[in-house]
Amino acid sequence: KILVTGALGQIGSELVSKLRELYGSSNVIGSDIRKEGDVVEQGPFEIIDVTDEKRLYEVAKEYKVDTVMHLAALLSATAEKNPKLAWDINMGGLVNALEVARELDLQFFTPSSIGAFGPTTPKDGTPQDTLQRPTTMYGVNKVSGELLCDYYCQRFGVDTRGVRYPGLISYVAPPGGGTTDYAVEIYYEAIKNKAYTSYIGEGTYMDMMYMPDALNAIVQLMEADPSKLEHRNAFNISAISAAPEDFAKAIRKHIPEFELSYDVDPVRQKIADSWPNSIDSSAAAKEWGFKAEYDLDKMTKEMLEKISEKSNR
Ligand code: VAH
């Protein structure tokens, strides 16, 4: 049985549905700070504020879960606006979830991010093991989180595993407060207005991934043979390295008149500039068979189709 925190978030809302399909609805308990939406109707759901360790422990114990997938967190741009709150939620929530996993001997997943790298990290083909001096609160949270998860594995034997996610793109739940959100907004605007004004500047490369690949990665990693894992927290995984103009080019194959313009947001541009252009996923491929299925064109085709369907409903 799996407890998912942050189940109403960009990853959580789709992950809960996928896990319920794979393992049965009654075996996947969604949780978030409020109770709303389809994910609540389709299976067990509890209100959990992850800064409340006792509540986390009680729910995990009551449902006799054997796995925690901890997704509750503030993303990069929001974290820069509220750094202390981000520390309290991102680190306070994580250590609470790790403590529950230790006390109840649970398998543990939480995502890191390309945000765990900083301006002094090699930017092209960023290696699995390299310098990590992020300059954002979110990045500090992600590096600390990686070290904390490795610590709980080495010190207490908790089976912790994680991936460094690139920007995630999906048509189901929009991201909230990320730097890479432009890569989702651009598709909605392309359908609505055949135009988009990007807050990230031309030529700004970041790693991106379509949500189905992101969800498959979690299942694959969590089901991997632990004896094959040389790394744990957290594996570089990526699918697409792209800048705003690359998205526009892919969209124009379906909407030829699509127009892209720029109105750069200095805060999110500064965050984006501190991150890699592309990361190397070879450790994940070698240790647990990671392989992304969607490239930019395949993702773009599906995103435009699915968003059109949604807007015609
Ligand atoms: C963000 N979407 O923008 C998240 C993610 C790599 C980006 O961490 O903060």
mmCIF file of C-alpha atoms and ligand atoms in Angstrom:
data_model
loop_
_atom_site.group_PDB
_atom_site.id
_atom_site.type_symbol
_atom_site.label_atom_id
_atom_site.label_comp_id
_atom_site.label_asym_id
_atom_site.label_seq_id
_atom_site.Cartn_x
_atom_site.Cartn_y
_atom_site.Cartn_z
ATOM 1 C CA LYS A 1 0.000 0.000 0.000
ATOM 2 C CA ILE A 2 1.271 3.443 -0.966
ATOM 3 C CA LEU A 3 0.753 6.815 0.734
ATOM 4 C CA VAL A 4 1.217 9.773 -1.631
ATOM 5 C CA THR A 5 1.658 13.271 -0.158
ATOM 6 C CA GLY A 6 1.051 16.299 -2.380
ATOM 7 C CA ALA A 7 -1.554 14.248 -4.275
ATOM 8 C CA LEU A 8 -3.258 17.383 -5.653
ATOM 9 C CA GLY A 9 -0.060 18.723 -7.201
ATOM 10 C CA GLN A 10 1.238 18.576 -10.783
ATOM 11 C CA ILE A 11 2.898 15.167 -10.322
ATOM 12 C CA GLY A 12 0.735 13.838 -7.490
ATOM 13 C CA SER A 13 -2.626 14.136 -9.213
ATOM 14 C CA GLU A 14 -1.487 11.986 -12.154
ATOM 15 C CA LEU A 15 0.711 9.657 -10.109
ATOM 16 C CA VAL A 16 -2.181 8.636 -7.823
ATOM 17 C CA SER A 17 -4.349 7.706 -10.835
ATOM 18 C CA LYS A 18 -1.524 5.706 -12.414
ATOM 19 C CA LEU A 19 -0.665 3.863 -9.205
ATOM 20 C CA ARG A 20 -4.348 3.043 -8.644
ATOM 21 C CA GLU A 21 -4.531 1.550 -12.144
ATOM 22 C CA LEU A 22 -1.388 -0.505 -11.462
ATOM 23 C CA TYR A 23 -1.943 -1.607 -7.866
ATOM 24 C CA GLY A 24 -5.680 -1.127 -7.202
ATOM 25 C CA SER A 25 -7.470 1.953 -5.925
ATOM 26 C CA SER A 26 -7.781 0.791 -2.330
ATOM 27 C CA ASN A 27 -3.982 0.358 -2.155
ATOM 28 C CA VAL A 28 -3.149 3.981 -2.961
ATOM 29 C CA ILE A 29 -3.939 6.632 -0.367
ATOM 30 C CA GLY A 30 -3.812 10.188 -1.676
ATOM 31 C CA SER A 31 -3.213 13.076 0.727
ATOM 32 C CA ASP A 32 -2.824 16.833 0.574
ATOM 33 C CA ILE A 33 -3.576 19.900 2.698
ATOM 34 C CA ARG A 34 -7.118 20.022 1.286
ATOM 35 C CA LYS A 35 -9.616 17.507 -0.030
ATOM 36 C CA GLU A 36 -10.943 18.165 -3.585
ATOM 37 C CA GLY A 37 -11.052 16.868 -7.174
ATOM 38 C CA ASP A 38 -11.306 13.505 -8.946
ATOM 39 C CA VAL A 39 -8.395 11.970 -7.071
ATOM 40 C CA VAL A 40 -10.498 12.209 -3.908
ATOM 41 C CA GLU A 41 -13.469 10.410 -5.492
ATOM 42 C CA GLN A 42 -11.533 7.484 -6.941
ATOM 43 C CA GLY A 43 -9.941 6.057 -3.810
ATOM 44 C CA PRO A 44 -8.852 6.652 -0.211
ATOM 45 C CA PHE A 45 -7.832 10.255 0.508
ATOM 46 C CA GLU A 46 -6.724 11.940 3.735
ATOM 47 C CA ILE A 47 -5.982 15.525 4.684
ATOM 48 C CA ILE A 48 -2.320 15.726 5.741
ATOM 49 C CA ASP A 49 -0.205 18.806 6.334
ATOM 50 C CA VAL A 50 3.290 17.294 5.994
ATOM 51 C CA THR A 51 4.664 19.655 8.632
ATOM 52 C CA ASP A 52 2.552 17.624 11.112
ATOM 53 C CA GLU A 53 4.643 14.456 11.700
ATOM 54 C CA LYS A 54 2.100 12.908 14.079
ATOM 55 C CA ARG A 55 -0.645 13.120 11.453
ATOM 56 C CA LEU A 56 1.682 11.594 8.823
ATOM 57 C CA TYR A 57 2.532 8.728 11.182
ATOM 58 C CA GLU A 58 -1.129 8.094 12.118
ATOM 59 C CA VAL A 59 -2.316 7.866 8.492
ATOM 60 C CA ALA A 60 0.619 5.646 7.442
ATOM 61 C CA LYS A 61 -0.050 3.353 10.414
ATOM 62 C CA GLU A 62 -3.853 3.314 10.030
ATOM 63 C CA TYR A 63 -3.637 2.239 6.367
ATOM 64 C CA LYS A 64 -0.686 -0.108 6.997
ATOM 65 C CA VAL A 65 1.212 1.382 4.044
ATOM 66 C CA ASP A 66 4.563 -0.080 2.980
ATOM 67 C CA THR A 67 5.622 2.829 0.766
ATOM 68 C CA VAL A 68 5.585 6.637 0.972
ATOM 69 C CA MET A 69 5.862 8.793 -2.145
ATOM 70 C CA HIS A 70 6.518 12.275 -0.799
ATOM 71 C CA LEU A 71 5.611 14.947 -3.343
ATOM 72 C CA ALA A 72 4.366 17.799 -1.148
ATOM 73 C CA ALA A 73 6.631 20.818 -1.739
ATOM 74 C CA LEU A 74 6.811 24.418 -2.922
ATOM 75 C CA LEU A 75 8.412 24.804 -6.366
ATOM 76 C CA SER A 76 11.274 27.107 -7.328
ATOM 77 C CA ALA A 77 9.608 30.443 -8.092
ATOM 78 C CA THR A 78 7.234 30.241 -5.104
ATOM 79 C CA ALA A 79 10.142 29.236 -2.872
ATOM 80 C CA GLU A 80 12.081 32.344 -3.946
ATOM 81 C CA LYS A 81 9.127 34.499 -2.880
ATOM 82 C CA ASN A 82 8.791 32.731 0.507
ATOM 83 C CA PRO A 83 12.199 31.194 1.327
ATOM 84 C CA LYS A 84 11.547 30.533 5.050
ATOM 85 C CA LEU A 85 8.115 28.974 4.327
ATOM 86 C CA ALA A 86 9.760 26.900 1.585
ATOM 87 C CA TRP A 87 12.378 25.648 4.065
ATOM 88 C CA ASP A 88 9.672 24.763 6.618
ATOM 89 C CA ILE A 89 7.551 22.840 4.098
ATOM 90 C CA ASN A 90 10.226 21.385 1.826
ATOM 91 C CA MET A 91 12.645 20.338 4.602
ATOM 92 C CA GLY A 92 10.258 20.051 7.545
ATOM 93 C CA GLY A 93 7.881 17.945 5.487
ATOM 94 C CA LEU A 94 10.690 15.778 4.140
ATOM 95 C CA VAL A 95 12.294 14.988 7.486
ATOM 96 C CA ASN A 96 8.847 14.139 8.923
ATOM 97 C CA ALA A 97 8.141 11.774 6.051
ATOM 98 C CA LEU A 98 11.592 10.178 6.399
ATOM 99 C CA GLU A 99 11.074 9.722 10.150
ATOM 100 C CA VAL A 100 7.753 7.944 9.500
ATOM 101 C CA ALA A 101 9.454 5.764 6.877
ATOM 102 C CA ARG A 102 12.186 4.905 9.412
ATOM 103 C CA GLU A 103 9.766 4.153 12.271
ATOM 104 C CA LEU A 104 7.428 2.027 10.091
ATOM 105 C CA ASP A 105 10.139 0.574 7.799
ATOM 106 C CA LEU A 106 8.590 1.972 4.596
ATOM 107 C CA GLN A 107 10.087 2.204 1.103
ATOM 108 C CA PHE A 108 10.499 5.903 0.245
ATOM 109 C CA PHE A 109 10.418 8.055 -2.888
ATOM 110 C CA THR A 110 10.792 11.802 -3.187
ATOM 111 C CA PRO A 111 11.836 13.790 -6.273
ATOM 112 C CA SER A 112 14.825 16.048 -6.558
ATOM 113 C CA SER A 113 15.236 18.369 -9.536
ATOM 114 C CA ILE A 114 17.619 19.881 -12.041
ATOM 115 C CA GLY A 115 17.201 22.748 -9.604
ATOM 116 C CA ALA A 116 19.661 20.873 -7.342
ATOM 117 C CA PHE A 117 22.433 22.150 -9.627
ATOM 118 C CA GLY A 118 23.828 25.701 -9.647
ATOM 119 C CA PRO A 119 25.740 28.163 -11.846
ATOM 120 C CA THR A 120 29.108 26.458 -11.122
ATOM 121 C CA THR A 121 27.808 23.026 -12.192
ATOM 122 C CA PRO A 122 28.889 21.891 -15.707
ATOM 123 C CA LYS A 123 25.904 22.993 -17.841
ATOM 124 C CA ASP A 124 25.989 20.602 -20.812
ATOM 125 C CA GLY A 125 25.522 16.895 -20.199
ATOM 126 C CA THR A 126 25.609 17.555 -16.442
ATOM 127 C CA PRO A 127 27.063 14.376 -14.879
ATOM 128 C CA GLN A 128 25.303 12.231 -12.266
ATOM 129 C CA ASP A 129 28.040 13.046 -9.713
ATOM 130 C CA THR A 130 29.154 16.668 -9.889
ATOM 131 C CA LEU A 131 29.372 20.006 -8.082
ATOM 132 C CA GLN A 132 26.031 21.115 -6.617
ATOM 133 C CA ARG A 133 26.010 24.732 -5.347
ATOM 134 C CA PRO A 134 22.455 25.897 -6.185
ATOM 135 C CA THR A 135 21.673 29.576 -5.640
ATOM 136 C CA THR A 136 17.917 29.240 -4.966
ATOM 137 C CA MET A 137 16.110 28.185 -1.796
ATOM 138 C CA TYR A 138 14.424 25.436 -3.835
ATOM 139 C CA GLY A 139 17.849 24.196 -4.959
ATOM 140 C CA VAL A 140 19.174 24.286 -1.378
ATOM 141 C CA ASN A 141 16.104 22.251 -0.366
ATOM 142 C CA LYS A 142 16.718 19.738 -3.168
ATOM 143 C CA VAL A 143 20.426 19.215 -2.457
ATOM 144 C CA SER A 144 19.750 18.962 1.286
ATOM 145 C CA GLY A 145 16.888 16.589 0.515
ATOM 146 C CA GLU A 146 19.150 14.345 -1.575
ATOM 147 C CA LEU A 147 21.736 14.215 1.214
ATOM 148 C CA LEU A 148 19.066 13.609 3.873
ATOM 149 C CA CYS A 149 17.535 10.721 1.895
ATOM 150 C CA ASP A 150 20.974 9.140 1.345
ATOM 151 C CA TYR A 151 21.646 9.586 5.079
ATOM 152 C CA TYR A 152 18.429 7.786 6.064
ATOM 153 C CA CYS A 153 19.403 4.988 3.699
ATOM 154 C CA GLN A 154 22.981 4.579 4.980
ATOM 155 C CA ARG A 155 22.319 5.305 8.677
ATOM 156 C CA PHE A 156 18.904 3.661 9.201
ATOM 157 C CA GLY A 157 18.562 1.320 6.206
ATOM 158 C CA VAL A 158 15.483 3.118 4.833
ATOM 159 C CA ASP A 159 15.042 2.125 1.162
ATOM 160 C CA THR A 160 15.030 5.710 -0.173
ATOM 161 C CA ARG A 161 15.079 6.384 -3.929
ATOM 162 C CA GLY A 162 14.725 9.556 -5.997
ATOM 163 C CA VAL A 163 15.106 11.155 -9.399
ATOM 164 C CA ARG A 164 16.211 14.671 -10.377
ATOM 165 C CA TYR A 165 13.243 15.780 -12.475
ATOM 166 C CA PRO A 166 13.539 18.236 -15.338
ATOM 167 C CA GLY A 167 10.639 20.585 -16.071
ATOM 168 C CA LEU A 168 7.517 18.416 -16.280
ATOM 169 C CA ILE A 169 4.882 18.955 -18.931
ATOM 170 C CA SER A 170 1.332 17.619 -18.769
ATOM 171 C CA TYR A 171 -2.202 18.503 -19.885
ATOM 172 C CA VAL A 172 -3.856 17.210 -16.701
ATOM 173 C CA ALA A 173 -2.776 19.361 -13.762
ATOM 174 C CA PRO A 174 -0.925 22.644 -14.351
ATOM 175 C CA PRO A 175 2.318 23.185 -12.392
ATOM 176 C CA GLY A 176 2.177 25.733 -9.572
ATOM 177 C CA GLY A 177 4.922 28.267 -9.137
ATOM 178 C CA GLY A 178 7.685 26.614 -11.145
ATOM 179 C CA THR A 179 10.254 28.226 -13.411
ATOM 180 C CA THR A 180 9.578 25.752 -16.237
ATOM 181 C CA ASP A 181 5.809 26.403 -16.207
ATOM 182 C CA TYR A 182 6.168 28.350 -19.482
ATOM 183 C CA ALA A 183 6.587 24.997 -21.245
ATOM 184 C CA VAL A 184 3.042 24.058 -20.185
ATOM 185 C CA GLU A 185 1.448 27.488 -20.637
ATOM 186 C CA ILE A 186 2.733 27.730 -24.230
ATOM 187 C CA TYR A 187 0.565 24.790 -25.328
ATOM 188 C CA TYR A 188 -2.614 26.172 -23.736
ATOM 189 C CA GLU A 189 -1.972 29.604 -25.255
ATOM 190 C CA ALA A 190 -1.205 28.030 -28.643
ATOM 191 C CA ILE A 191 -4.666 26.436 -28.682
ATOM 192 C CA LYS A 192 -6.442 29.509 -27.261
ATOM 193 C CA ASN A 193 -4.664 32.398 -29.009
ATOM 194 C CA LYS A 194 -2.199 30.874 -31.488
ATOM 195 C CA ALA A 195 0.358 33.019 -29.639
ATOM 196 C CA TYR A 196 2.364 33.056 -26.401
ATOM 197 C CA THR A 197 4.529 35.602 -24.610
ATOM 198 C CA SER A 198 7.334 33.743 -22.802
ATOM 199 C CA TYR A 199 8.700 34.955 -19.455
ATOM 200 C CA ILE A 200 11.844 32.890 -20.168
ATOM 201 C CA GLY A 201 14.157 34.429 -22.776
ATOM 202 C CA GLU A 202 15.124 33.102 -26.204
ATOM 203 C CA GLY A 203 18.000 30.624 -26.158
ATOM 204 C CA THR A 204 17.426 29.559 -22.524
ATOM 205 C CA TYR A 205 17.886 25.804 -22.574
ATOM 206 C CA MET A 206 16.443 23.602 -19.799
ATOM 207 C CA ASP A 207 15.700 19.911 -19.483
ATOM 208 C CA MET A 208 12.074 18.915 -19.913
ATOM 209 C CA MET A 209 10.004 15.729 -19.788
ATOM 210 C CA TYR A 210 6.456 14.662 -20.649
ATOM 211 C CA MET A 211 4.513 13.490 -17.571
ATOM 212 C CA PRO A 212 3.963 9.865 -18.762
ATOM 213 C CA ASP A 213 7.762 9.410 -18.858
ATOM 214 C CA ALA A 214 8.062 11.035 -15.440
ATOM 215 C CA LEU A 215 5.504 8.670 -13.912
ATOM 216 C CA ASN A 216 6.968 5.557 -15.549
ATOM 217 C CA ALA A 217 10.337 6.520 -14.084
ATOM 218 C CA ILE A 218 8.941 6.419 -10.534
ATOM 219 C CA VAL A 219 7.374 2.972 -10.988
ATOM 220 C CA GLN A 220 10.481 1.584 -12.704
ATOM 221 C CA LEU A 221 12.861 2.955 -10.064
ATOM 222 C CA MET A 222 10.728 1.780 -7.142
ATOM 223 C CA GLU A 223 10.448 -1.725 -8.624
ATOM 224 C CA ALA A 224 14.165 -1.910 -9.519
ATOM 225 C CA ASP A 225 16.449 -4.514 -7.933
ATOM 226 C CA PRO A 226 18.100 -2.593 -5.051
ATOM 227 C CA SER A 227 21.338 -4.572 -5.470
ATOM 228 C CA LYS A 228 21.802 -2.878 -8.871
ATOM 229 C CA LEU A 229 21.508 0.669 -7.446
ATOM 230 C CA GLU A 230 24.883 2.371 -7.056
ATOM 231 C CA HIS A 231 23.058 5.688 -6.600
ATOM 232 C CA ARG A 232 19.888 6.460 -4.684
ATOM 233 C CA ASN A 233 19.172 10.155 -4.263
ATOM 234 C CA ALA A 234 18.889 11.224 -6.824
ATOM 235 C CA PHE A 235 19.158 9.951 -10.391
ATOM 236 C CA ASN A 236 19.528 12.421 -13.259
ATOM 237 C CA ILE A 237 16.721 11.762 -15.736
ATOM 238 C CA SER A 238 15.782 13.811 -18.762
ATOM 239 C CA ALA A 239 14.107 13.469 -22.132
ATOM 240 C CA ILE A 240 14.249 16.834 -23.899
ATOM 241 C CA SER A 241 16.611 19.819 -23.750
ATOM 242 C CA ALA A 242 14.783 22.799 -25.238
ATOM 243 C CA ALA A 243 14.463 26.583 -25.287
ATOM 244 C CA PRO A 244 11.219 28.527 -25.897
ATOM 245 C CA GLU A 245 11.898 28.817 -29.638
ATOM 246 C CA ASP A 246 12.194 25.018 -29.914
ATOM 247 C CA PHE A 247 8.688 24.641 -28.487
ATOM 248 C CA ALA A 248 7.406 27.261 -30.945
ATOM 249 C CA LYS A 249 8.994 25.405 -33.871
ATOM 250 C CA ALA A 250 7.386 22.111 -32.806
ATOM 251 C CA ILE A 251 3.995 23.817 -32.312
ATOM 252 C CA ARG A 252 4.153 25.437 -35.785
ATOM 253 C CA LYS A 253 4.170 21.963 -37.323
ATOM 254 C CA HIS A 254 0.520 21.822 -36.157
ATOM 255 C CA ILE A 255 -0.401 25.538 -35.915
ATOM 256 C CA PRO A 256 1.683 27.249 -38.647
ATOM 257 C CA GLU A 257 0.586 30.747 -37.673
ATOM 258 C CA PHE A 258 1.683 30.348 -34.016
ATOM 259 C CA GLU A 259 3.536 33.473 -32.779
ATOM 260 C CA LEU A 260 6.063 33.499 -29.919
ATOM 261 C CA SER A 261 7.082 36.747 -28.211
ATOM 262 C CA TYR A 262 9.099 37.482 -25.057
ATOM 263 C CA ASP A 263 8.560 39.473 -21.878
ATOM 264 C CA VAL A 264 11.322 38.143 -19.647
ATOM 265 C CA ASP A 265 10.660 37.845 -15.893
ATOM 266 C CA PRO A 266 14.062 38.617 -14.297
ATOM 267 C CA VAL A 267 13.382 36.455 -11.209
ATOM 268 C CA ARG A 268 12.535 33.276 -13.099
ATOM 269 C CA GLN A 269 15.129 34.010 -15.806
ATOM 270 C CA LYS A 270 17.807 34.212 -13.090
ATOM 271 C CA ILE A 271 16.675 30.836 -11.712
ATOM 272 C CA ALA A 272 16.642 29.291 -15.204
ATOM 273 C CA ASP A 273 20.120 30.658 -15.987
ATOM 274 C CA SER A 274 21.497 28.949 -12.867
ATOM 275 C CA TRP A 275 20.298 25.523 -14.032
ATOM 276 C CA PRO A 276 21.890 23.114 -16.560
ATOM 277 C CA ASN A 277 21.129 23.218 -20.290
ATOM 278 C CA SER A 278 21.031 19.414 -20.474
ATOM 279 C CA ILE A 279 21.776 16.639 -17.971
ATOM 280 C CA ASP A 280 23.242 13.169 -18.503
ATOM 281 C CA SER A 281 20.822 10.312 -17.665
ATOM 282 C CA SER A 282 23.244 7.396 -18.222
ATOM 283 C CA ALA A 283 23.412 6.271 -14.575
ATOM 284 C CA ALA A 284 19.599 5.847 -14.477
ATOM 285 C CA ALA A 285 19.705 3.970 -17.798
ATOM 286 C CA LYS A 286 22.475 1.665 -16.540
ATOM 287 C CA GLU A 287 21.214 0.990 -12.995
ATOM 288 C CA TRP A 288 17.445 0.626 -13.565
ATOM 289 C CA GLY A 289 16.807 0.818 -17.316
ATOM 290 C CA PHE A 290 15.451 4.372 -17.541
ATOM 291 C CA LYS A 291 14.377 5.313 -21.077
ATOM 292 C CA ALA A 292 12.179 8.265 -22.074
ATOM 293 C CA GLU A 293 9.571 7.533 -24.776
ATOM 294 C CA TYR A 294 8.600 11.115 -25.682
ATOM 295 C CA ASP A 295 10.716 13.571 -27.625
ATOM 296 C CA LEU A 296 9.630 17.203 -28.259
ATOM 297 C CA ASP A 297 7.632 16.456 -31.417
ATOM 298 C CA LYS A 298 5.816 13.425 -29.980
ATOM 299 C CA MET A 299 4.971 15.338 -26.765
ATOM 300 C CA THR A 300 3.835 18.432 -28.709
ATOM 301 C CA LYS A 301 1.479 16.423 -30.912
ATOM 302 C CA GLU A 302 -0.153 14.779 -27.896
ATOM 303 C CA MET A 303 -0.303 17.951 -25.763
ATOM 304 C CA LEU A 304 -2.065 19.918 -28.528
ATOM 305 C CA GLU A 305 -4.506 17.066 -29.206
ATOM 306 C CA LYS A 306 -5.388 16.546 -25.546
ATOM 307 C CA ILE A 307 -5.748 20.269 -24.778
ATOM 308 C CA SER A 308 -7.961 20.739 -27.848
ATOM 309 C CA GLU A 309 -10.160 17.858 -26.677
ATOM 310 C CA LYS A 310 -10.373 19.412 -23.185
ATOM 311 C CA SER A 311 -11.324 22.828 -24.569
ATOM 312 C CA ASN A 312 -13.991 21.322 -26.855
ATOM 313 C CA ARG A 313 -15.693 19.508 -23.978
HETATM 314 C C1 VAH B 1 10.203 24.188 -11.116
HETATM 315 N N1 VAH B 1 8.941 22.524 -12.400
HETATM 316 O O1 VAH B 1 10.195 24.862 -12.115
HETATM 317 C C2 VAH B 1 9.834 22.714 -11.250
HETATM 318 C C3 VAH B 1 11.062 21.891 -11.480
HETATM 319 C C4 VAH B 1 13.099 21.630 -12.878
HETATM 320 C C5 VAH B 1 11.907 22.442 -12.611
HETATM 321 O O2 VAH B 1 11.814 21.763 -10.333
HETATM 322 O O3 VAH B 1 10.504 24.618 -10.035
#
